[in-house]
CSV table of C-alpha atoms in Angstrom, one decimal:
chain,number,residue,atom,x,y,z
A,142,UNK,CA,0.0,0.0,0.0
A,143,UNK,CA,1.3,3.4,-1.0
A,144,UNK,CA,2.0,6.1,1.6
A,145,UNK,CA,-0.2,9.2,0.9
A,146,UNK,CA,2.7,11.5,-0.1
A,147,UNK,CA,2.5,15.1,-1.3
A,148,UNK,CA,2.5,13.8,-4.9
A,149,UNK,CA,-0.6,11.7,-4.7
A,150,UNK,CA,-2.5,13.7,-2.0
A,151,UNK,CA,-5.8,15.0,-3.3
A,152,UNK,CA,-5.1,18.7,-2.4
A,153,UNK,CA,-1.4,19.0,-1.9
A,154,UNK,CA,0.9,18.0,-4.7
A,155,UNK,CA,4.7,18.3,-4.7
A,156,UNK,CA,6.3,19.7,-7.9
A,157,UNK,CA,8.1,16.4,-8.6
A,158,UNK,CA,7.0,12.8,-7.8
A,159,UNK,CA,9.1,10.8,-5.3
A,160,UNK,CA,11.8,8.7,-6.8
A,161,UNK,CA,10.2,5.5,-5.4
A,162,UNK,CA,7.0,4.7,-3.5
A,163,UNK,CA,7.3,4.2,0.2
A,164,UNK,CA,5.3,1.6,2.0
A,165,UNK,CA,4.1,1.3,5.6
A,166,UNK,CA,6.5,-1.6,6.1
A,167,UNK,CA,9.5,0.7,5.8
A,168,UNK,CA,11.1,1.0,9.2
A,169,UNK,CA,11.7,4.7,8.6
A,170,UNK,CA,8.0,5.5,8.6
A,171,UNK,CA,5.2,4.4,10.9
A,172,UNK,CA,1.5,4.6,10.4
A,173,UNK,CA,0.7,7.4,12.8
A,174,UNK,CA,-0.9,10.8,12.9
A,175,UNK,CA,2.6,12.3,13.5
A,176,UNK,CA,3.8,11.0,10.2
A,177,UNK,CA,0.7,12.1,8.4
A,178,UNK,CA,0.7,15.7,9.8
A,179,UNK,CA,4.4,16.2,9.1
A,180,UNK,CA,4.0,15.1,5.6
A,181,UNK,CA,1.1,17.4,4.9
A,182,UNK,CA,3.0,20.3,6.5
A,183,UNK,CA,6.0,19.7,4.3
A,184,UNK,CA,3.8,19.5,1.3
A,185,UNK,CA,2.2,22.9,2.1
A,186,UNK,CA,5.6,24.5,2.5
A,187,UNK,CA,6.7,23.2,-0.8
A,188,UNK,CA,3.6,24.5,-2.5
A,189,UNK,CA,4.1,28.0,-0.9
A,190,UNK,CA,7.7,28.1,-2.1
A,191,UNK,CA,6.6,27.1,-5.6
A,192,UNK,CA,3.9,29.7,-5.7
A,193,UNK,CA,6.3,32.5,-4.9
A,194,UNK,CA,9.2,31.2,-6.8
A,195,UNK,CA,11.4,34.1,-8.1
A,196,UNK,CA,11.7,34.1,-11.8
A,197,UNK,CA,14.1,36.1,-13.9
A,198,UNK,CA,11.4,38.5,-15.0
A,199,UNK,CA,10.3,39.2,-11.5
A,200,UNK,CA,13.8,39.7,-10.4
A,201,UNK,CA,14.4,42.4,-13.1
A,202,UNK,CA,11.1,44.1,-12.2
A,203,UNK,CA,12.0,44.4,-8.5
A,204,UNK,CA,15.5,45.6,-9.4
A,205,UNK,CA,13.9,48.4,-11.5
A,206,UNK,CA,11.5,49.4,-8.7
A,207,UNK,CA,14.4,49.7,-6.3
A,208,UNK,CA,16.3,51.8,-8.7
A,209,UNK,CA,13.3,54.1,-9.1
A,210,UNK,CA,12.6,54.6,-5.4
A,211,UNK,CA,16.2,54.9,-4.3
A,212,UNK,CA,16.6,58.6,-5.3
A,213,UNK,CA,13.2,59.3,-3.8
A,214,UNK,CA,14.3,58.1,-0.4
A,215,UNK,CA,17.5,60.0,-0.7
A,216,UNK,CA,15.6,63.2,-1.6
A,217,UNK,CA,13.3,62.7,1.4
A,218,UNK,CA,16.3,62.3,3.6
A,219,UNK,CA,17.8,65.6,2.3
A,220,UNK,CA,14.5,67.4,3.0
A,221,UNK,CA,14.3,66.0,6.5
A,222,UNK,CA,17.8,67.0,7.3
A,223,UNK,CA,17.2,70.5,6.0
A,224,UNK,CA,14.0,70.8,8.1
A,225,UNK,CA,15.8,69.7,11.3
A,226,UNK,CA,18.9,71.7,10.7
A,227,UNK,CA,17.2,74.8,12.2
A,228,UNK,CA,16.1,73.0,15.4
A,229,UNK,CA,18.2,73.5,18.4
A,230,UNK,CA,18.8,70.0,19.9
A,231,UNK,CA,19.9,71.5,23.2
A,232,UNK,CA,16.7,73.6,23.8
A,233,UNK,CA,14.1,72.7,26.3
A,234,UNK,CA,10.7,74.3,25.3
A,235,UNK,CA,9.1,73.2,28.5
A,236,UNK,CA,11.6,75.3,30.4
A,237,UNK,CA,11.4,78.3,28.2
A,238,UNK,CA,10.7,81.5,30.1
A,239,UNK,CA,10.4,85.3,29.4
A,240,UNK,CA,13.3,87.2,31.0
A,241,UNK,CA,12.9,90.8,29.7
A,242,UNK,CA,11.1,93.2,27.5
A,243,UNK,CA,12.8,96.2,25.8
A,244,UNK,CA,11.9,98.7,23.1
A,245,UNK,CA,13.5,100.8,20.4
A,246,UNK,CA,12.2,103.2,17.6
A,247,UNK,CA,12.5,103.1,13.9
A,248,UNK,CA,12.4,106.5,12.2
A,249,UNK,CA,10.0,106.7,9.3
A,250,UNK,CA,6.9,108.7,8.3
A,251,UNK,CA,6.0,107.8,11.9
A,252,UNK,CA,8.2,106.7,14.7
A,253,UNK,CA,7.5,102.9,14.8
A,254,UNK,CA,8.2,101.5,18.3
A,255,UNK,CA,9.5,97.9,18.2
A,256,UNK,CA,9.6,95.7,21.3
A,257,UNK,CA,11.8,92.7,21.9
A,258,UNK,CA,10.9,89.9,24.3
A,259,UNK,CA,13.9,88.0,25.6
A,260,UNK,CA,14.0,84.5,27.0
A,261,UNK,CA,16.3,82.3,29.0
A,262,UNK,CA,17.3,80.1,25.9
A,263,UNK,CA,18.7,82.7,23.5
A,264,UNK,CA,15.5,83.0,21.4
A,265,UNK,CA,13.6,86.3,21.2
A,266,UNK,CA,10.5,87.7,19.6
A,267,UNK,CA,9.9,91.1,17.9
A,268,UNK,CA,6.6,92.9,17.9
A,269,UNK,CA,5.4,96.3,16.5
A,270,UNK,CA,3.5,98.9,18.4
A,271,UNK,CA,1.2,100.4,15.7
A,272,UNK,CA,2.1,103.6,13.9
A,273,UNK,CA,2.5,106.7,16.1
A,274,UNK,CA,2.1,104.4,19.1
A,275,UNK,CA,4.0,104.7,22.4
A,276,UNK,CA,6.3,101.9,23.4
A,277,UNK,CA,5.3,102.5,27.0
A,278,UNK,CA,2.0,100.8,26.2
A,279,UNK,CA,3.9,97.6,25.8
A,280,UNK,CA,6.6,98.1,28.5
A,281,UNK,CA,3.9,98.6,31.1
A,282,UNK,CA,2.8,95.0,30.5
A,283,UNK,CA,6.3,93.7,31.3
A,284,UNK,CA,5.6,92.7,35.0
A,285,UNK,CA,2.6,90.6,33.8
A,286,UNK,CA,4.7,88.4,31.4
A,287,UNK,CA,8.2,88.1,32.8
A,288,UNK,CA,8.8,84.7,34.2
A,289,UNK,CA,6.0,83.2,32.1
A,290,UNK,CA,6.2,80.5,29.4
A,291,UNK,CA,6.0,82.4,26.0
A,292,UNK,CA,4.6,79.4,24.3
A,293,UNK,CA,1.4,79.6,26.3
A,294,UNK,CA,0.2,82.4,24.0
A,295,UNK,CA,-3.5,82.5,24.7
A,296,UNK,CA,-3.3,82.3,28.5
A,297,UNK,CA,-0.8,85.2,28.4
A,298,UNK,CA,-3.0,87.3,26.1
A,299,UNK,CA,-6.0,86.7,28.3
A,300,UNK,CA,-3.9,87.9,31.3
A,301,UNK,CA,-3.1,91.3,29.7
A,302,UNK,CA,-6.2,91.7,27.6
A,303,UNK,CA,-7.8,93.9,30.2
A,304,UNK,CA,-5.1,96.5,29.5
A,305,UNK,CA,-5.9,96.6,25.8
A,306,UNK,CA,-8.3,98.9,23.9
A,307,UNK,CA,-9.2,99.7,20.4
A,308,UNK,CA,-7.3,102.2,18.3
A,309,UNK,CA,-3.7,103.2,19.2
A,310,UNK,CA,-4.1,102.5,22.9
A,311,UNK,CA,-4.2,98.8,22.0
A,312,UNK,CA,-0.8,99.0,20.4
A,313,UNK,CA,1.1,97.6,23.4
A,314,UNK,CA,-1.1,94.5,23.5
A,315,UNK,CA,-0.7,94.0,19.8
A,316,UNK,CA,3.1,94.2,20.0
A,317,UNK,CA,3.1,91.5,22.8
A,318,UNK,CA,0.9,89.3,20.7
A,319,UNK,CA,3.2,89.6,17.6
A,320,UNK,CA,6.3,89.0,19.6
A,321,UNK,CA,4.9,85.9,21.4
A,322,UNK,CA,4.0,84.4,18.0
A,323,UNK,CA,7.4,85.2,16.7
A,324,UNK,CA,9.0,83.2,19.5
A,325,UNK,CA,6.7,80.3,19.0
A,326,UNK,CA,7.5,80.2,15.3
A,327,UNK,CA,11.2,80.1,15.9
A,328,UNK,CA,10.9,77.4,18.6
A,329,UNK,CA,8.7,75.2,16.4
A,330,UNK,CA,10.5,76.0,13.2
A,331,UNK,CA,7.5,77.2,11.2
A,332,UNK,CA,6.4,80.6,9.9
A,333,UNK,CA,4.0,82.6,12.1
A,334,UNK,CA,1.2,82.3,9.5
A,335,UNK,CA,1.1,78.6,9.9
A,336,UNK,CA,0.6,79.0,13.6
A,337,UNK,CA,-2.5,81.1,12.9
A,338,UNK,CA,-4.2,79.1,10.3
A,339,UNK,CA,-4.1,77.4,6.9
A,340,UNK,CA,-2.6,78.7,3.6
A,341,UNK,CA,-5.2,79.6,1.0
A,342,UNK,CA,-3.1,81.4,-1.6
A,343,UNK,CA,0.6,82.0,-2.6
A,344,UNK,CA,0.2,85.7,-3.3
A,345,UNK,CA,-1.6,88.6,-1.6
A,346,UNK,CA,-2.6,91.7,-3.4
A,347,UNK,CA,-1.5,94.9,-1.5
A,348,UNK,CA,-2.6,98.5,-1.8
A,349,UNK,CA,-0.4,101.5,-1.9
A,350,UNK,CA,-1.1,104.5,0.3
A,351,UNK,CA,0.1,107.9,-0.9
A,352,UNK,CA,1.3,111.1,0.9
A,353,UNK,CA,-1.3,113.8,0.7
A,354,UNK,CA,-1.2,117.3,-0.7
A,355,UNK,CA,-3.6,120.2,-0.5
A,356,UNK,CA,-3.3,120.6,-4.2
A,357,UNK,CA,-5.5,118.0,-6.1
A,358,UNK,CA,-3.1,118.1,-9.1
A,359,UNK,CA,-0.1,117.3,-7.0
A,360,UNK,CA,-2.0,114.6,-5.2
A,361,UNK,CA,-3.0,113.0,-8.5
A,362,UNK,CA,0.6,113.2,-9.8
A,363,UNK,CA,1.9,111.3,-6.8
A,364,UNK,CA,-0.8,108.6,-7.2
A,365,UNK,CA,0.2,108.3,-10.9
A,366,UNK,CA,3.8,107.6,-10.0
A,367,UNK,CA,2.6,104.8,-7.7
A,368,UNK,CA,0.8,103.3,-10.6
A,369,UNK,CA,3.9,103.5,-12.7
A,370,UNK,CA,5.7,101.6,-10.0
A,371,UNK,CA,3.4,98.6,-10.7
A,372,UNK,CA,0.8,99.0,-7.9
A,373,UNK,CA,-2.8,98.1,-8.9
A,374,UNK,CA,-4.7,99.1,-5.7
A,375,UNK,CA,-4.6,102.5,-4.1
A,376,UNK,CA,-5.7,104.4,-1.0
A,377,UNK,CA,-5.8,108.1,-0.4
A,378,UNK,CA,-6.3,110.3,2.7
A,379,UNK,CA,-9.4,112.5,2.6
A,380,UNK,CA,-9.2,114.3,5.9
A,381,UNK,CA,-10.6,117.8,6.4
A,382,UNK,CA,-7.1,119.1,6.7
A,383,UNK,CA,-7.0,119.1,2.9
A,384,UNK,CA,-9.7,121.8,2.8
A,385,UNK,CA,-9.7,123.4,6.3
A,386,UNK,CA,-7.8,126.5,5.0
A,387,UNK,CA,-10.7,127.3,2.7
A,388,UNK,CA,-13.4,129.5,4.4
A,389,UNK,CA,-16.7,127.6,4.9
A,390,UNK,CA,-15.3,124.2,4.1
A,391,UNK,CA,-15.4,122.9,7.7
A,392,UNK,CA,-17.9,123.5,10.5
A,393,UNK,CA,-17.2,124.2,14.2
A,394,UNK,CA,-16.9,120.4,14.9
A,395,UNK,CA,-14.2,119.9,12.3
A,396,UNK,CA,-16.6,118.1,9.9
A,397,UNK,CA,-16.8,119.0,6.2
A,398,UNK,CA,-19.7,121.0,5.1
A,399,UNK,CA,-21.4,120.6,1.8
A,400,UNK,CA,-18.9,123.0,0.3
A,401,UNK,CA,-16.1,121.0,1.9
A,402,UNK,CA,-17.4,117.7,0.5
A,403,UNK,CA,-17.5,119.2,-3.0
A,404,UNK,CA,-13.9,120.2,-2.6
A,405,UNK,CA,-12.9,116.7,-1.3
A,406,UNK,CA,-14.7,115.2,-4.3
A,407,UNK,CA,-12.4,117.3,-6.5
A,408,UNK,CA,-9.4,115.4,-5.0
A,409,UNK,CA,-11.0,112.0,-5.8
A,410,UNK,CA,-11.9,113.1,-9.3
A,411,UNK,CA,-8.3,114.2,-9.9
A,412,UNK,CA,-6.9,110.9,-8.7
A,413,UNK,CA,-9.4,108.9,-10.8
A,414,UNK,CA,-8.3,110.8,-13.8
A,415,UNK,CA,-4.7,109.8,-13.0
A,416,UNK,CA,-5.1,106.1,-12.3
A,417,UNK,CA,-8.3,105.3,-14.2
A,418,UNK,CA,-11.6,103.8,-13.2
A,419,UNK,CA,-10.5,100.2,-13.5
A,420,UNK,CA,-8.2,100.4,-10.5
A,421,UNK,CA,-9.6,100.0,-6.9
A,422,UNK,CA,-9.3,103.2,-4.8
A,423,UNK,CA,-10.0,103.4,-1.1
A,424,UNK,CA,-10.1,106.4,1.3
A,425,UNK,CA,-9.1,107.0,4.9
A,426,UNK,CA,-8.5,109.7,7.6
A,427,UNK,CA,-12.0,111.1,7.8
A,428,UNK,CA,-11.7,111.5,11.6
A,429,UNK,CA,-14.3,110.2,14.0
A,430,UNK,CA,-17.7,111.1,12.6
A,431,UNK,CA,-21.3,110.8,13.8
A,432,UNK,CA,-23.3,108.2,11.9
A,433,UNK,CA,-25.4,110.8,10.0
A,434,UNK,CA,-22.2,112.7,8.9
A,435,UNK,CA,-20.6,109.4,7.8
A,436,UNK,CA,-23.7,108.6,5.7
A,437,UNK,CA,-23.5,112.1,4.2
A,438,UNK,CA,-19.8,111.6,3.3
A,439,UNK,CA,-20.5,108.2,1.7
A,440,UNK,CA,-23.3,109.5,-0.5
A,441,UNK,CA,-21.1,112.3,-1.7
A,442,UNK,CA,-18.3,109.9,-2.6
A,443,UNK,CA,-20.6,107.2,-4.2
A,444,UNK,CA,-20.1,108.3,-7.8
A,445,UNK,CA,-16.4,107.6,-7.6
A,446,UNK,CA,-16.8,103.9,-6.7
A,447,UNK,CA,-14.5,103.8,-3.7
A,448,UNK,CA,-13.5,100.3,-2.6
A,449,UNK,CA,-14.1,101.3,1.0
A,450,UNK,CA,-14.2,104.3,3.3
A,451,UNK,CA,-12.1,103.5,6.3
A,452,UNK,CA,-12.9,104.1,10.0
A,453,UNK,CA,-15.5,106.8,9.5
A,454,UNK,CA,-17.2,106.4,12.9
A,455,UNK,CA,-16.0,105.5,16.4
A,456,UNK,CA,-16.5,102.0,17.7
A,457,UNK,CA,-18.8,103.3,20.4
A,458,UNK,CA,-21.1,104.8,17.8
A,459,UNK,CA,-21.8,101.5,16.0
A,460,UNK,CA,-25.1,101.2,17.7
A,461,UNK,CA,-26.5,104.4,16.2
A,462,UNK,CA,-27.6,102.6,13.0
A,463,UNK,CA,-30.5,100.7,14.6
A,464,UNK,CA,-32.8,100.2,17.5
A,465,UNK,CA,-31.2,97.0,18.8
A,466,UNK,CA,-28.8,97.7,21.7
A,467,UNK,CA,-25.1,96.9,20.9
A,468,UNK,CA,-22.8,96.4,23.8
A,469,UNK,CA,-19.4,96.5,22.0
A,470,UNK,CA,-17.5,96.4,25.3
A,471,UNK,CA,-18.9,92.9,25.9
A,472,UNK,CA,-17.4,91.8,22.5
A,473,UNK,CA,-14.1,93.4,23.4
A,474,UNK,CA,-13.8,91.5,26.7
């Protein structure tokens, strides 16, 4: 009687038949479950090896794949090394603390105060107090942040928010905010914009402001030069100081009269003639107006298609436009 070898087993067949049949009488084998199981296992292993047998074609395919992915892994390694090169391996972010706050001024059309927040690990942050601000608005906050972890940005800002306000009086708070994000960006090795949110575009269109003149023709010529520089978005200042020297142009409150508005419109017309009507044009420096005066201004400027009229009324006067009460201080806090 033949032994049920891999060759003649109904489900497991070896690639080659045995050289000679083996009988139960052979002393090497015994009729037992151990013999049967070992034989079946050996047959399964042989079948598996046969199924995945490496052919010359498969070998060439795998070699080509390795040759393709090899440079990719090398490039990835180069990128990873470049990304980690700026990381200080000896820093300890969990032990980072603010040690000092100082200020300096940069002379320009305004004196721009810049603050610098120092830490105990040779990393610092720079922040700007807004134009014509006072660096003391930021330095007065020094006792509230020295000794604190600069990476805990929101808790620190919550701590000093009660000293902030709208307009220029909030410049100190703003400078601290910017400097703290500057430190965090350096520690984590990412630009500040990535700490704030996602990236939606690669380019941002900017507008160009222009120094004012009490002569509409001079004002228009300056704006024309900005256009020749390649700018495609403009803003001009339309404060009453442009017409205050003309009798009857400004009332006792410093607000433009109907005569003053007509004179201001002449400035806008001159600028429109210089840059064209296809370029966006915005206006600013109206001063704090009452709601009715702001509406009167906007209606006078409507024919000139302004992109916007900036900061025409004070924050506290926002509720004048309707009957619903508006507690803007609650939103500020």
